[in-house]
């Protein structure tokens, strides 16, 4: 069974601070996705990373896929209250039938 | 934008009763998924479908069955609800033909089994 771990589980920071959340597994994934979920809604895709070592930027968010494709990180620069939410990573296997989700990091950015 | 609707949005039911949740998509996406979300566990796959009448089990399929008689509808049934099935249930569709095409989620059904 493929498992994904995320850390930290909870994070509360002040507006303007930087933060990094991590997604780790002992399994190799063909690609990895990050989603953000707000209360009462379903998760929404932020990014897909495919190549080991790949770095993608989405405004103030920087995503990195580990060289061995077993781990990923999400770095947020100058966090804003609008970044508040549950951040989920999802590993995708070779055939895409199953997306394995991590338990999430719940981020709270205080004004 | 992929249209996906879950119904009902909230349901309270008693232990032992059958419950059916519905997921409806407005486009002809092949892959559809049912997940449950519980604190500390993230999203766990219950069942998925890769076409009409083609379904397969996920990691937490015990106590659940699914049916897909039309491309646009994917039903999740709890044959005899138990308190451990109290959860938020999400339906998702895979929005492209690539294996890593993103999932698009509905807004969930909050189910409480008393």
PDB file of C-alpha atoms in Angstrom:
ATOM      1  CA  UNK A   1       0.000   0.000   0.000  1.00  0.00           C
ATOM      2  CA  UNK A   2       1.346   3.369  -0.996  1.00  0.00           C
ATOM      3  CA  UNK A   3       1.237   5.946   1.797  1.00  0.00           C
ATOM      4  CA  UNK A   4       1.922   9.654   1.879  1.00  0.00           C
ATOM      5  CA  UNK A   5       2.819  11.581   5.008  1.00  0.00           C
ATOM      6  CA  UNK A   6       2.565  15.331   5.370  1.00  0.00           C
ATOM      7  CA  UNK A   7       4.188  17.647   7.865  1.00  0.00           C
ATOM      8  CA  UNK A   8       3.431  19.660   9.771  1.00  0.00           C
ATOM      9  CA  UNK A   9      -0.126  18.614  10.425  1.00  0.00           C
ATOM     10  CA  UNK A  10      -1.101  22.102  11.592  1.00  0.00           C
ATOM     11  CA  UNK A  11       0.586  25.447  11.017  1.00  0.00           C
ATOM     12  CA  UNK A  12      -0.469  28.856  12.271  1.00  0.00           C
ATOM     13  CA  UNK A  13       1.568  31.860  11.156  1.00  0.00           C
ATOM     14  CA  UNK A  14       1.347  35.617  10.842  1.00  0.00           C
ATOM     15  CA  UNK A  15       0.735  37.371   7.547  1.00  0.00           C
ATOM     16  CA  UNK A  16       3.989  38.031   5.710  1.00  0.00           C
ATOM     17  CA  UNK A  17       5.872  35.014   7.045  1.00  0.00           C
ATOM     18  CA  UNK A  18       7.331  32.271   4.863  1.00  0.00           C
ATOM     19  CA  UNK A  19       6.553  28.592   5.322  1.00  0.00           C
ATOM     20  CA  UNK A  20       7.294  25.172   3.890  1.00  0.00           C
ATOM     21  CA  UNK A  21       5.159  22.053   4.077  1.00  0.00           C
ATOM     22  CA  UNK A  22       6.372  18.598   3.205  1.00  0.00           C
ATOM     23  CA  UNK A  23       4.968  15.496   1.595  1.00  0.00           C
ATOM     24  CA  UNK A  24       6.915  12.244   1.972  1.00  0.00           C
ATOM     25  CA  UNK A  25       6.567   8.635   0.946  1.00  0.00           C
ATOM     26  CA  UNK A  26       8.610   5.465   0.769  1.00  0.00           C
ATOM     27  CA  UNK A  27       7.039   4.805  -2.627  1.00  0.00           C
ATOM     28  CA  UNK A  28       7.917   6.229  -6.004  1.00  0.00           C
ATOM     29  CA  UNK A  29       5.176   8.085  -7.846  1.00  0.00           C
ATOM     30  CA  UNK A  30       4.954   8.879 -11.529  1.00  0.00           C
ATOM     31  CA  UNK A  31       3.758  12.339 -10.631  1.00  0.00           C
ATOM     32  CA  UNK A  32       2.532  14.279  -7.656  1.00  0.00           C
ATOM     33  CA  UNK A  33      -0.194  16.844  -7.287  1.00  0.00           C
ATOM     34  CA  UNK A  34      -0.959  19.508  -4.702  1.00  0.00           C
ATOM     35  CA  UNK A  35      -4.503  20.546  -3.888  1.00  0.00           C
ATOM     36  CA  UNK A  36      -5.939  23.206  -1.605  1.00  0.00           C
ATOM     37  CA  UNK A  37      -9.248  22.734   0.147  1.00  0.00           C
ATOM     38  CA  UNK A  38     -11.395  25.365   1.837  1.00  0.00           C
ATOM     39  CA  UNK A  39     -14.147  24.605   4.360  1.00  0.00           C
ATOM     40  CA  UNK A  40     -17.296  23.157   2.836  1.00  0.00           C
ATOM     41  CA  UNK A  41     -15.713  22.647  -0.557  1.00  0.00           C
ATOM     42  CA  UNK A  42     -13.844  19.967  -2.422  1.00  0.00           C
ATOM     43  CA  UNK A  43     -10.085  20.140  -3.029  1.00  0.00           C
ATOM     44  CA  UNK A  44      -8.886  22.231  -5.966  1.00  0.00           C
ATOM     45  CA  UNK A  45      -5.735  21.432  -7.918  1.00  0.00           C
ATOM     46  CA  UNK A  46      -2.788  23.791  -7.518  1.00  0.00           C
ATOM     47  CA  UNK A  47      -0.075  22.035  -9.496  1.00  0.00           C
ATOM     48  CA  UNK A  48       1.149  18.755 -10.981  1.00  0.00           C
ATOM     49  CA  UNK A  49       4.852  17.874 -10.908  1.00  0.00           C
ATOM     50  CA  UNK A  50       6.141  15.049 -13.046  1.00  0.00           C
ATOM     51  CA  UNK A  51       9.918  15.037 -13.345  1.00  0.00           C
ATOM     52  CA  UNK A  52      12.278  14.286 -10.470  1.00  0.00           C
ATOM     53  CA  UNK A  53      13.848  17.546  -9.296  1.00  0.00           C
ATOM     54  CA  UNK A  54      11.188  19.635 -11.011  1.00  0.00           C
ATOM     55  CA  UNK A  55      10.387  23.043  -9.567  1.00  0.00           C
ATOM     56  CA  UNK A  56       7.196  24.910 -10.402  1.00  0.00           C
ATOM     57  CA  UNK A  57       6.160  28.365  -9.298  1.00  0.00           C
ATOM     58  CA  UNK A  58       2.648  29.666  -8.964  1.00  0.00           C
ATOM     59  CA  UNK A  59       2.873  33.310  -7.883  1.00  0.00           C
ATOM     60  CA  UNK A  60       4.081  33.108  -4.246  1.00  0.00           C
ATOM     61  CA  UNK A  61       3.908  29.304  -4.137  1.00  0.00           C
ATOM     62  CA  UNK A  62       6.920  27.173  -5.095  1.00  0.00           C
ATOM     63  CA  UNK A  63       6.538  23.417  -5.540  1.00  0.00           C
ATOM     64  CA  UNK A  64       9.397  20.953  -5.772  1.00  0.00           C
ATOM     65  CA  UNK A  65       9.378  17.251  -6.633  1.00  0.00           C
ATOM     66  CA  UNK A  66      12.189  15.242  -5.079  1.00  0.00           C
ATOM     67  CA  UNK A  67      14.890  13.759  -7.279  1.00  0.00           C
ATOM     68  CA  UNK A  68      13.746  10.229  -6.459  1.00  0.00           C
ATOM     69  CA  UNK A  69      10.067  11.156  -6.944  1.00  0.00           C
ATOM     70  CA  UNK A  70       9.210  10.065  -3.415  1.00  0.00           C
ATOM     71  CA  UNK A  71       8.732  13.448  -1.816  1.00  0.00           C
ATOM     72  CA  UNK A  72       7.650  17.002  -2.490  1.00  0.00           C
ATOM     73  CA  UNK A  73       7.573  20.371  -0.805  1.00  0.00           C
ATOM     74  CA  UNK A  74       5.426  23.458  -1.018  1.00  0.00           C
ATOM     75  CA  UNK A  75       6.962  26.789  -0.051  1.00  0.00           C
ATOM     76  CA  UNK A  76       4.842  29.895   0.389  1.00  0.00           C
ATOM     77  CA  UNK A  77       6.515  33.288   0.416  1.00  0.00           C
ATOM     78  CA  UNK A  78       4.937  36.170   2.304  1.00  0.00           C
ATOM     79  CA  UNK A  79       1.830  34.256   3.299  1.00  0.00           C
ATOM     80  CA  UNK A  80      -1.514  36.021   3.161  1.00  0.00           C
ATOM     81  CA  UNK A  81      -4.809  35.263   4.940  1.00  0.00           C
ATOM     82  CA  UNK A  82      -6.172  34.071   1.597  1.00  0.00           C
ATOM     83  CA  UNK A  83      -3.652  31.213   1.725  1.00  0.00           C
ATOM     84  CA  UNK A  84      -5.520  29.718   4.679  1.00  0.00           C
ATOM     85  CA  UNK A  85      -6.777  26.223   3.973  1.00  0.00           C
ATOM     86  CA  UNK A  86      -5.999  22.523   3.942  1.00  0.00           C
ATOM     87  CA  UNK A  87      -3.128  21.583   1.647  1.00  0.00           C
ATOM     88  CA  UNK A  88      -3.182  18.038   0.314  1.00  0.00           C
ATOM     89  CA  UNK A  89      -0.581  16.207  -1.693  1.00  0.00           C
ATOM     90  CA  UNK A  90      -1.591  13.326  -3.930  1.00  0.00           C
ATOM     91  CA  UNK A  91       0.667  10.729  -5.498  1.00  0.00           C
ATOM     92  CA  UNK A  92      -0.293   9.339  -8.876  1.00  0.00           C
ATOM     93  CA  UNK A  93       0.688   5.846  -9.941  1.00  0.00           C
ATOM     94  CA  UNK A  94       1.686   4.799 -13.402  1.00  0.00           C
ATOM     95  CA  UNK A  95      -1.816   4.151 -14.643  1.00  0.00           C
ATOM     96  CA  UNK A  96      -3.735   6.872 -12.873  1.00  0.00           C
ATOM     97  CA  UNK A  97      -6.524   4.707 -11.589  1.00  0.00           C
ATOM     98  CA  UNK A  98      -5.737   5.652  -8.069  1.00  0.00           C
ATOM     99  CA  UNK A  99      -4.613   8.895  -6.541  1.00  0.00           C
ATOM    100  CA  UNK A 100      -3.144   8.401  -3.057  1.00  0.00           C
ATOM    101  CA  UNK A 101      -3.718  11.392  -0.805  1.00  0.00           C
ATOM    102  CA  UNK A 102      -1.753  12.527   2.216  1.00  0.00           C
ATOM    103  CA  UNK A 103      -3.586  13.551   5.418  1.00  0.00           C
ATOM    104  CA  UNK A 104      -3.049  17.238   4.728  1.00  0.00           C
ATOM    105  CA  UNK A 105      -1.488  20.288   6.345  1.00  0.00           C
ATOM    106  CA  UNK A 106      -3.969  22.742   7.808  1.00  0.00           C
ATOM    107  CA  UNK A 107      -2.593  26.260   7.386  1.00  0.00           C
ATOM    108  CA  UNK A 108      -3.930  29.315   9.164  1.00  0.00           C
ATOM    109  CA  UNK A 109      -2.535  32.719   8.228  1.00  0.00           C
ATOM    110  CA  UNK A 110      -3.447  35.397  10.719  1.00  0.00           C
ATOM    111  CA  UNK A 111      -3.749  39.048   9.654  1.00  0.00           C
TER     112      UNK A 111
ATOM    113  CA  UNK B   1     -15.138  23.949 -16.176  1.00  0.00           C
ATOM    114  CA  UNK B   2     -16.246  20.422 -15.305  1.00  0.00           C
ATOM    115  CA  UNK B   3     -19.675  20.428 -13.693  1.00  0.00           C
ATOM    116  CA  UNK B   4     -20.037  17.979 -10.863  1.00  0.00           C
ATOM    117  CA  UNK B   5     -22.913  17.875  -8.432  1.00  0.00           C
ATOM    118  CA  UNK B   6     -23.311  15.775  -5.323  1.00  0.00           C
ATOM    119  CA  UNK B   7     -26.622  15.109  -3.632  1.00  0.00           C
ATOM    120  CA  UNK B   8     -27.683  15.357  -0.946  1.00  0.00           C
ATOM    121  CA  UNK B   9     -25.236  17.836   0.630  1.00  0.00           C
ATOM    122  CA  UNK B  10     -26.157  16.758   4.144  1.00  0.00           C
ATOM    123  CA  UNK B  11     -27.827  13.655   5.486  1.00  0.00           C
ATOM    124  CA  UNK B  12     -28.548  12.234   8.908  1.00  0.00           C
ATOM    125  CA  UNK B  13     -29.553   8.597   9.062  1.00  0.00           C
ATOM    126  CA  UNK B  14     -29.918   5.842  11.605  1.00  0.00           C
ATOM    127  CA  UNK B  15     -27.691   2.823  12.014  1.00  0.00           C
ATOM    128  CA  UNK B  16     -28.799  -0.080   9.857  1.00  0.00           C
ATOM    129  CA  UNK B  17     -30.588   1.925   7.178  1.00  0.00           C
ATOM    130  CA  UNK B  18     -29.475   1.945   3.533  1.00  0.00           C
ATOM    131  CA  UNK B  19     -28.193   5.220   2.112  1.00  0.00           C
ATOM    132  CA  UNK B  20     -27.454   6.222  -1.483  1.00  0.00           C
ATOM    133  CA  UNK B  21     -25.354   9.204  -2.454  1.00  0.00           C
ATOM    134  CA  UNK B  22     -25.418  10.549  -5.978  1.00  0.00           C
ATOM    135  CA  UNK B  23     -22.713  12.118  -8.094  1.00  0.00           C
ATOM    136  CA  UNK B  24     -23.656  13.731 -11.394  1.00  0.00           C
ATOM    137  CA  UNK B  25     -21.320  15.165 -14.015  1.00  0.00           C
ATOM    138  CA  UNK B  26     -22.342  17.308 -16.965  1.00  0.00           C
ATOM    139  CA  UNK B  27     -19.469  16.140 -19.196  1.00  0.00           C
ATOM    140  CA  UNK B  28     -18.512  12.709 -20.459  1.00  0.00           C
ATOM    141  CA  UNK B  29     -15.469  12.050 -18.316  1.00  0.00           C
ATOM    142  CA  UNK B  30     -14.630   8.383 -18.129  1.00  0.00           C
ATOM    143  CA  UNK B  31     -13.114   8.106 -14.670  1.00  0.00           C
ATOM    144  CA  UNK B  32     -15.173   8.852 -11.564  1.00  0.00           C
ATOM    145  CA  UNK B  33     -14.197   8.324  -7.921  1.00  0.00           C
ATOM    146  CA  UNK B  34     -15.755   8.194  -4.488  1.00  0.00           C
ATOM    147  CA  UNK B  35     -13.591   9.258  -1.527  1.00  0.00           C
ATOM    148  CA  UNK B  36     -14.290   9.702   2.150  1.00  0.00           C
ATOM    149  CA  UNK B  37     -12.516  12.337   4.201  1.00  0.00           C
ATOM    150  CA  UNK B  38     -11.907  11.954   7.909  1.00  0.00           C
ATOM    151  CA  UNK B  39      -9.680  13.983  10.250  1.00  0.00           C
ATOM    152  CA  UNK B  40      -6.128  12.659  10.257  1.00  0.00           C
ATOM    153  CA  UNK B  41      -6.729  10.331   7.312  1.00  0.00           C
ATOM    154  CA  UNK B  42      -7.062  12.665   4.388  1.00  0.00           C
ATOM    155  CA  UNK B  43      -8.997  11.389   1.409  1.00  0.00           C
ATOM    156  CA  UNK B  44      -9.355   7.623   1.119  1.00  0.00           C
ATOM    157  CA  UNK B  45     -10.617   5.931  -2.006  1.00  0.00           C
ATOM    158  CA  UNK B  46     -13.801   3.879  -1.635  1.00  0.00           C
ATOM    159  CA  UNK B  47     -14.562   2.854  -5.227  1.00  0.00           C
ATOM    160  CA  UNK B  48     -13.866   4.173  -8.668  1.00  0.00           C
ATOM    161  CA  UNK B  49     -15.299   3.690 -12.139  1.00  0.00           C
ATOM    162  CA  UNK B  50     -13.569   3.677 -15.510  1.00  0.00           C
ATOM    163  CA  UNK B  51     -16.719   3.456 -17.612  1.00  0.00           C
ATOM    164  CA  UNK B  52     -20.367   2.468 -17.637  1.00  0.00           C
ATOM    165  CA  UNK B  53     -20.766  -0.666 -15.527  1.00  0.00           C
ATOM    166  CA  UNK B  54     -16.986  -0.791 -15.000  1.00  0.00           C
ATOM    167  CA  UNK B  55     -16.045  -0.271 -11.373  1.00  0.00           C
ATOM    168  CA  UNK B  56     -13.324  -1.353  -8.976  1.00  0.00           C
ATOM    169  CA  UNK B  57     -12.653  -1.267  -5.248  1.00  0.00           C
ATOM    170  CA  UNK B  58     -10.496   1.203  -3.408  1.00  0.00           C
ATOM    171  CA  UNK B  59      -8.726   0.851  -0.090  1.00  0.00           C
ATOM    172  CA  UNK B  60     -11.840   1.286   2.121  1.00  0.00           C
ATOM    173  CA  UNK B  61     -14.573  -0.429   0.113  1.00  0.00           C
ATOM    174  CA  UNK B  62     -16.039  -2.687   2.834  1.00  0.00           C
ATOM    175  CA  UNK B  63     -19.681  -1.784   3.511  1.00  0.00           C
ATOM    176  CA  UNK B  64     -20.016   0.214   0.284  1.00  0.00           C
ATOM    177  CA  UNK B  65     -21.227  -0.598  -3.195  1.00  0.00           C
ATOM    178  CA  UNK B  66     -21.384   1.523  -6.340  1.00  0.00           C
ATOM    179  CA  UNK B  67     -23.192   1.572  -9.630  1.00  0.00           C
ATOM    180  CA  UNK B  68     -22.693   3.416 -12.872  1.00  0.00           C
ATOM    181  CA  UNK B  69     -25.475   2.762 -15.373  1.00  0.00           C
ATOM    182  CA  UNK B  70     -24.921   6.042 -17.233  1.00  0.00           C
ATOM    183  CA  UNK B  71     -21.732   7.959 -17.962  1.00  0.00           C
ATOM    184  CA  UNK B  72     -22.928  10.992 -16.041  1.00  0.00           C
ATOM    185  CA  UNK B  73     -24.061   9.312 -12.808  1.00  0.00           C
ATOM    186  CA  UNK B  74     -22.048   7.436 -10.189  1.00  0.00           C
ATOM    187  CA  UNK B  75     -23.968   6.198  -7.150  1.00  0.00           C
ATOM    188  CA  UNK B  76     -22.512   5.191  -3.802  1.00  0.00           C
ATOM    189  CA  UNK B  77     -24.632   2.961  -1.566  1.00  0.00           C
ATOM    190  CA  UNK B  78     -24.143   2.133   2.080  1.00  0.00           C
ATOM    191  CA  UNK B  79     -26.030  -1.129   2.366  1.00  0.00           C
ATOM    192  CA  UNK B  80     -26.536  -0.877   6.123  1.00  0.00           C
ATOM    193  CA  UNK B  81     -25.101   2.316   7.568  1.00  0.00           C
ATOM    194  CA  UNK B  82     -22.872   2.154  10.646  1.00  0.00           C
ATOM    195  CA  UNK B  83     -21.546   4.917  12.881  1.00  0.00           C
ATOM    196  CA  UNK B  84     -18.044   4.346  11.473  1.00  0.00           C
ATOM    197  CA  UNK B  85     -19.363   5.536   8.121  1.00  0.00           C
ATOM    198  CA  UNK B  86     -20.054   9.001   9.492  1.00  0.00           C
ATOM    199  CA  UNK B  87     -17.839  11.088   7.245  1.00  0.00           C
ATOM    200  CA  UNK B  88     -17.686  13.613   4.452  1.00  0.00           C
ATOM    201  CA  UNK B  89     -17.957  11.922   1.068  1.00  0.00           C
ATOM    202  CA  UNK B  90     -16.457  13.439  -2.060  1.00  0.00           C
ATOM    203  CA  UNK B  91     -17.018  12.489  -5.640  1.00  0.00           C
ATOM    204  CA  UNK B  92     -14.355  13.348  -8.198  1.00  0.00           C
ATOM    205  CA  UNK B  93     -13.867  13.077 -11.931  1.00  0.00           C
ATOM    206  CA  UNK B  94     -10.603  12.827 -13.794  1.00  0.00           C
ATOM    207  CA  UNK B  95     -10.752  15.690 -16.215  1.00  0.00           C
ATOM    208  CA  UNK B  96      -8.479  14.459 -18.988  1.00  0.00           C
ATOM    209  CA  UNK B  97      -7.189  11.423 -20.794  1.00  0.00           C
ATOM    210  CA  UNK B  98      -3.668  11.510 -19.340  1.00  0.00           C
ATOM    211  CA  UNK B  99      -2.991   9.280 -16.367  1.00  0.00           C
ATOM    212  CA  UNK B 100      -2.158  12.285 -14.205  1.00  0.00           C
ATOM    213  CA  UNK B 101      -4.919  14.582 -15.376  1.00  0.00           C
ATOM    214  CA  UNK B 102      -6.208  16.455 -12.350  1.00  0.00           C
ATOM    215  CA  UNK B 103      -9.186  15.421 -10.299  1.00  0.00           C
ATOM    216  CA  UNK B 104     -12.123  17.789 -10.095  1.00  0.00           C
ATOM    217  CA  UNK B 105     -14.136  17.379  -6.920  1.00  0.00           C
ATOM    218  CA  UNK B 106     -17.718  17.989  -5.947  1.00  0.00           C
ATOM    219  CA  UNK B 107     -18.489  19.927  -2.786  1.00  0.00           C
ATOM    220  CA  UNK B 108     -19.094  16.854  -0.702  1.00  0.00           C
ATOM    221  CA  UNK B 109     -21.880  15.140   1.217  1.00  0.00           C
ATOM    222  CA  UNK B 110     -21.734  15.279   4.993  1.00  0.00           C
ATOM    223  CA  UNK B 111     -23.226  12.039   6.302  1.00  0.00           C
ATOM    224  CA  UNK B 112     -24.019  11.446   9.955  1.00  0.00           C
ATOM    225  CA  UNK B 113     -25.041   7.980  11.113  1.00  0.00           C
ATOM    226  CA  UNK B 114     -26.677   8.015  14.546  1.00  0.00           C
TER     227      UNK B 114
END
